[in-house]
PDB file of C-alpha atoms in Angstrom:
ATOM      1  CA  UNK A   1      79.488 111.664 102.155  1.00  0.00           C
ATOM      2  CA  UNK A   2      78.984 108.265 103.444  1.00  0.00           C
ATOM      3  CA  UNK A   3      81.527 105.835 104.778  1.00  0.00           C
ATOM      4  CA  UNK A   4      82.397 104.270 101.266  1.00  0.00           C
ATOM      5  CA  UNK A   5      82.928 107.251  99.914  1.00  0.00           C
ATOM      6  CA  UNK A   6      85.344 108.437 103.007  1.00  0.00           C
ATOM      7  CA  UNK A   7      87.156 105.497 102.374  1.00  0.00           C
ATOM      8  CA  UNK A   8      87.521 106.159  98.668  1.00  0.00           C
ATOM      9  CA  UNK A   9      88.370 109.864  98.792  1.00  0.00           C
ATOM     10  CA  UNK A  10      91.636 108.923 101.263  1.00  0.00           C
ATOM     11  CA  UNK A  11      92.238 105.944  98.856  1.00  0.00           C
ATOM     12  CA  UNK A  12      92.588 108.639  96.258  1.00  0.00           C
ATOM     13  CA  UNK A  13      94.345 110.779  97.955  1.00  0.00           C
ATOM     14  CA  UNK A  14      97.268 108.177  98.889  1.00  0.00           C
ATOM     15  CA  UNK A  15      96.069 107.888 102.232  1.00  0.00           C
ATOM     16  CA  UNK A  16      95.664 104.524 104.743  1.00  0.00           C
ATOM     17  CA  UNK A  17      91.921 104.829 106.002  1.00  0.00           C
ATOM     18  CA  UNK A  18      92.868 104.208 109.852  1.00  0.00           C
ATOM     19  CA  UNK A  19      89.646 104.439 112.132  1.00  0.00           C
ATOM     20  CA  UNK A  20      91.044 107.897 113.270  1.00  0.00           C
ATOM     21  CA  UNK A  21      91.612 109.138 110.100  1.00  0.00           C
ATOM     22  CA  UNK A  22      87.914 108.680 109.176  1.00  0.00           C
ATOM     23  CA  UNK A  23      86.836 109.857 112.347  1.00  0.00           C
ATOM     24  CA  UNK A  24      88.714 112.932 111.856  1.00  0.00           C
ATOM     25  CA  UNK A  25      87.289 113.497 107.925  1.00  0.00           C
ATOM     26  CA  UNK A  26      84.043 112.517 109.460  1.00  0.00           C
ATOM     27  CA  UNK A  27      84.326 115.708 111.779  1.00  0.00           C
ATOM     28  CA  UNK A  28      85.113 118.280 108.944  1.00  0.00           C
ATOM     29  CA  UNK A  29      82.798 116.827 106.633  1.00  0.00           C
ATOM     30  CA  UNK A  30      80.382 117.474 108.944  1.00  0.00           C
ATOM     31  CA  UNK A  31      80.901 121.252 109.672  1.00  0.00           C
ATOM     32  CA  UNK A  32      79.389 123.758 107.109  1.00  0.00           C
ATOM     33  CA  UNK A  33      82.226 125.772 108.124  1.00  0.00           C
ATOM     34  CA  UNK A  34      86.163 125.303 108.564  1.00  0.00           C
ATOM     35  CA  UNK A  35      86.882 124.332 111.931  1.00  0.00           C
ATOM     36  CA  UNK A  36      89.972 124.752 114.512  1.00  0.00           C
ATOM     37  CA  UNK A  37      92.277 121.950 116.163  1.00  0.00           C
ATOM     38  CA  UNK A  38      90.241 123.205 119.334  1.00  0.00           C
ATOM     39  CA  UNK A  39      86.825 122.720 117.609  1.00  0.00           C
ATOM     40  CA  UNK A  40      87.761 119.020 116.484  1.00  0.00           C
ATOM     41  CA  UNK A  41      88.812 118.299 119.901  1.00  0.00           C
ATOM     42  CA  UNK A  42      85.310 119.112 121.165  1.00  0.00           C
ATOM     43  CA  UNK A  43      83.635 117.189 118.673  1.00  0.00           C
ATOM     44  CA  UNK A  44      85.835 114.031 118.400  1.00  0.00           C
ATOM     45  CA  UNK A  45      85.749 113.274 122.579  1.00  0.00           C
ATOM     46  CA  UNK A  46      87.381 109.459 121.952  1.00  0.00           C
ATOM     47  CA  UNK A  47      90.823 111.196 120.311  1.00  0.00           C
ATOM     48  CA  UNK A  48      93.083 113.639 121.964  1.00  0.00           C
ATOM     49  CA  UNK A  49      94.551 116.461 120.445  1.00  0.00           C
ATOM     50  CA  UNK A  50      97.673 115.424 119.986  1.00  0.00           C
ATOM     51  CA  UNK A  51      96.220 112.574 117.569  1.00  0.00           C
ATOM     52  CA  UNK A  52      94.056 114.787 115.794  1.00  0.00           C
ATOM     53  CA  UNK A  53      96.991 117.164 114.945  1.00  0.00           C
ATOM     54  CA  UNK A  54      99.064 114.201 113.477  1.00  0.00           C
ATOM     55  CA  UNK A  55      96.168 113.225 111.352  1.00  0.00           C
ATOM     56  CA  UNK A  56      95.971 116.798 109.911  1.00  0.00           C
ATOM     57  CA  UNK A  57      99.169 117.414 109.400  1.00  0.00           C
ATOM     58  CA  UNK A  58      98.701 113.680 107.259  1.00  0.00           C
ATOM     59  CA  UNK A  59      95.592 115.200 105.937  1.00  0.00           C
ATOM     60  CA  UNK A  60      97.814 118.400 105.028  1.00  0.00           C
ATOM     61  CA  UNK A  61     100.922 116.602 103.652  1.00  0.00           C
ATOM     62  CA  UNK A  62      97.997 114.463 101.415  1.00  0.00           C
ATOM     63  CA  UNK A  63      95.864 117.434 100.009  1.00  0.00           C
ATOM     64  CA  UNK A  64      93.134 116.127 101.959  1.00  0.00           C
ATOM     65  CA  UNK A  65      92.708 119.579 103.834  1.00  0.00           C
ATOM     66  CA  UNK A  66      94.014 122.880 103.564  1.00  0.00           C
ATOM     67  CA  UNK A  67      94.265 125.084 106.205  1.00  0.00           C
ATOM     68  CA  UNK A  68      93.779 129.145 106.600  1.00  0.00           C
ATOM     69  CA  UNK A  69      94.561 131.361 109.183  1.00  0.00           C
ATOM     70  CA  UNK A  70      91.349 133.808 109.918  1.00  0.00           C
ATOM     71  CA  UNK A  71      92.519 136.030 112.087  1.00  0.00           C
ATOM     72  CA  UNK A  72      91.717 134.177 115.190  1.00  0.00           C
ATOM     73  CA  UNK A  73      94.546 133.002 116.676  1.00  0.00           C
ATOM     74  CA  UNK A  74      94.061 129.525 115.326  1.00  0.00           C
ATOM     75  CA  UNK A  75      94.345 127.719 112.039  1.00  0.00           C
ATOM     76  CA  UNK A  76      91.489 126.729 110.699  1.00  0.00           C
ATOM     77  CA  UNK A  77      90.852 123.576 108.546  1.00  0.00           C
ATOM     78  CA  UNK A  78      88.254 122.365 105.603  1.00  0.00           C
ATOM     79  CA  UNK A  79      88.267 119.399 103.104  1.00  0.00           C
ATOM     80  CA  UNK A  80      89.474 120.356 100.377  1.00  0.00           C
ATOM     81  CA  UNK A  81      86.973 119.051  97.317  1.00  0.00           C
ATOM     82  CA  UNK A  82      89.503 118.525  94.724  1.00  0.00           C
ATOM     83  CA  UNK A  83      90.622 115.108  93.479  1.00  0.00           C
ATOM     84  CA  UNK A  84      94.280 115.652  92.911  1.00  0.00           C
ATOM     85  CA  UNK A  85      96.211 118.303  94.313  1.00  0.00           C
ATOM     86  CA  UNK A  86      94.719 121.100  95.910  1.00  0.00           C
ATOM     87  CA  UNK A  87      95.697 123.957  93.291  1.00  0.00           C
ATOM     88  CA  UNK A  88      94.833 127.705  93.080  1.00  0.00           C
ATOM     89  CA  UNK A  89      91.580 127.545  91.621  1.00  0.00           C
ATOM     90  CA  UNK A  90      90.396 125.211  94.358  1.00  0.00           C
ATOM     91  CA  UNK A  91      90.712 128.108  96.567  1.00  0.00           C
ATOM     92  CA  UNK A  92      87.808 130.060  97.475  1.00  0.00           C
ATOM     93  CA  UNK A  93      86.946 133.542  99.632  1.00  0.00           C
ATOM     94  CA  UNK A  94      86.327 132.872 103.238  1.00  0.00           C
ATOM     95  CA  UNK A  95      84.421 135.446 105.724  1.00  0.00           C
ATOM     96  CA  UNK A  96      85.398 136.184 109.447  1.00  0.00           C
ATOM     97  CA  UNK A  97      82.502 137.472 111.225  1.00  0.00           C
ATOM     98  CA  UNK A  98      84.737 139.844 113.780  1.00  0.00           C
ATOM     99  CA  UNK A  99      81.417 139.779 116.080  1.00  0.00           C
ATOM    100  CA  UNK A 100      80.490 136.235 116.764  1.00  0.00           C
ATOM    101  CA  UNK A 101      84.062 134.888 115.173  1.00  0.00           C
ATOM    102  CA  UNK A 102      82.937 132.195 112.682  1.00  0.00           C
ATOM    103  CA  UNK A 103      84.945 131.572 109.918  1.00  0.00           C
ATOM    104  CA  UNK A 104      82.273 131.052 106.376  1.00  0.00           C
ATOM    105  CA  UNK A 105      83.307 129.709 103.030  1.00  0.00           C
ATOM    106  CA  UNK A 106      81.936 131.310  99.717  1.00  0.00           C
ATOM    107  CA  UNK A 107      82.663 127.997  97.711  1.00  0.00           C
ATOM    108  CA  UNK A 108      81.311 129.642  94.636  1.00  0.00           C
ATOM    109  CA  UNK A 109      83.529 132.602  94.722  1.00  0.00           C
ATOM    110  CA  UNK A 110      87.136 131.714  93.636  1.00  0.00           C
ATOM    111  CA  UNK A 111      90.219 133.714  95.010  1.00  0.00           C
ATOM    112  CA  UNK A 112      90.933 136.190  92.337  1.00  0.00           C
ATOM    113  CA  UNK A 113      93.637 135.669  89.526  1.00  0.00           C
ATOM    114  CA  UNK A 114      97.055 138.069  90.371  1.00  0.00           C
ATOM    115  CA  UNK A 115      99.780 137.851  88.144  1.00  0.00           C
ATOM    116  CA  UNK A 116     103.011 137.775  89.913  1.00  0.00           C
ATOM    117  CA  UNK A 117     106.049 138.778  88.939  1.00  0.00           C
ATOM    118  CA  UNK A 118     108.366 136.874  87.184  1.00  0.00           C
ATOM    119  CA  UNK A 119     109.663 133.440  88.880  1.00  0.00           C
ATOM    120  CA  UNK A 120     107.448 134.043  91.822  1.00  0.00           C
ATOM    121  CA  UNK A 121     105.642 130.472  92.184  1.00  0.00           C
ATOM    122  CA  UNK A 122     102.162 130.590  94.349  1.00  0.00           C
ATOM    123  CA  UNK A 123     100.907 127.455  95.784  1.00  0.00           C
ATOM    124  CA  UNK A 124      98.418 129.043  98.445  1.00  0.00           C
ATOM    125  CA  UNK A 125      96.474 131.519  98.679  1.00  0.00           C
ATOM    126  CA  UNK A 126      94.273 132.824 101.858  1.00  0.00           C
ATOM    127  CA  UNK A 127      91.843 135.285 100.925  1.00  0.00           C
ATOM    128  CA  UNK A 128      89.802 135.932 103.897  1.00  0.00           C
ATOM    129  CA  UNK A 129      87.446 139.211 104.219  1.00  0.00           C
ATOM    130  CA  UNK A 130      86.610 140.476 107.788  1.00  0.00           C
ATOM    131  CA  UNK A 131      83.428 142.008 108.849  1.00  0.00           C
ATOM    132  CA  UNK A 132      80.178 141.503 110.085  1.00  0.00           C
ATOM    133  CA  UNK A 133      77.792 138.503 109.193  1.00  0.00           C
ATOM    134  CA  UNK A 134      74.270 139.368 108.069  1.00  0.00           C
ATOM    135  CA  UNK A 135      72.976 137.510 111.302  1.00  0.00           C
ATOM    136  CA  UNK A 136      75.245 140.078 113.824  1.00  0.00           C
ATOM    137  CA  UNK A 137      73.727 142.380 111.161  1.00  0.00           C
ATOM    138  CA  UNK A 138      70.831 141.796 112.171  1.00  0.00           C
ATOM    139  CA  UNK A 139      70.808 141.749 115.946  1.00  0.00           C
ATOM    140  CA  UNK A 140      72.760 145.031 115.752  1.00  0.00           C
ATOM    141  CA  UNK A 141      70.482 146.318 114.219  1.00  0.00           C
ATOM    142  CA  UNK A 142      66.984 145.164 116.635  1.00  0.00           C
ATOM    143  CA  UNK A 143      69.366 147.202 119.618  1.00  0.00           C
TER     144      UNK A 143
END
């Protein structure tokens, strides 16, 4: 996504593009995988942390991310693809590799319909699966 289209998705999404804010979407953009408040820190070295959590929690409050908790301690954060609000079917399984701890999205297979009972209202789901990633797999395996 270049920087027009940064600029447009916040637009969208009711959000002032700040140079922060882009730096920060820049970031997640850029990782294959979701990534922590920790992880961001690391990669954005002009921002603090402090910063970068007020521009989530923006990014959060604006549908612009969601978060998910993986079983690591930490949230974890991704864009979240949708033009409007980020609704149920948006929502996809995500991995934890309990070896090497990385967090992987299967953006092509959706969190499974439940039906609730009556006047129960979802608005987020976090469907993670823990186990081991074919490349721990693999060097479990050569031992």
């Amino acid at each position: 996504m270049g920087e027009k289209e940064i600029l447009e998705k916040l637009e969208r999404k009711g959000v002032k593009p700040t140079a922060n804010r882009i730096l920060v979407l820049k970031a997640l953009l850029s990782n294959s995988t979701p990534v922590s408040l920790s992880d961001l820190e690391d990669f954005i070295v002009t921002m603090d942390k402090s910063s970068i959590f007020r521009v989530l929690t923006l990014f959060l409050e604006h549908n612009v991310v969601h978060a998910m908790e993986d079983g690591s301690g930490s949230l974890k954060y991704e864009v979240c693809m949708s033009e409007g609000r980020c609704s149920l079917s948006d929502m996809h399984i995500h991995f934890y590799c309990e070896v090497c701890h990385r967090t992987y999205c299967f953006k092509t297979i959706h969190v499974p319909v439940m039906e609730l009972p009556e006047n129960f209202t979802p608005h987020f789901v976090n469907y993670m699966i823990k186990g081991e990633c074919p490349e721990c797999k693999r060097r479990h395996s050569e031992i």
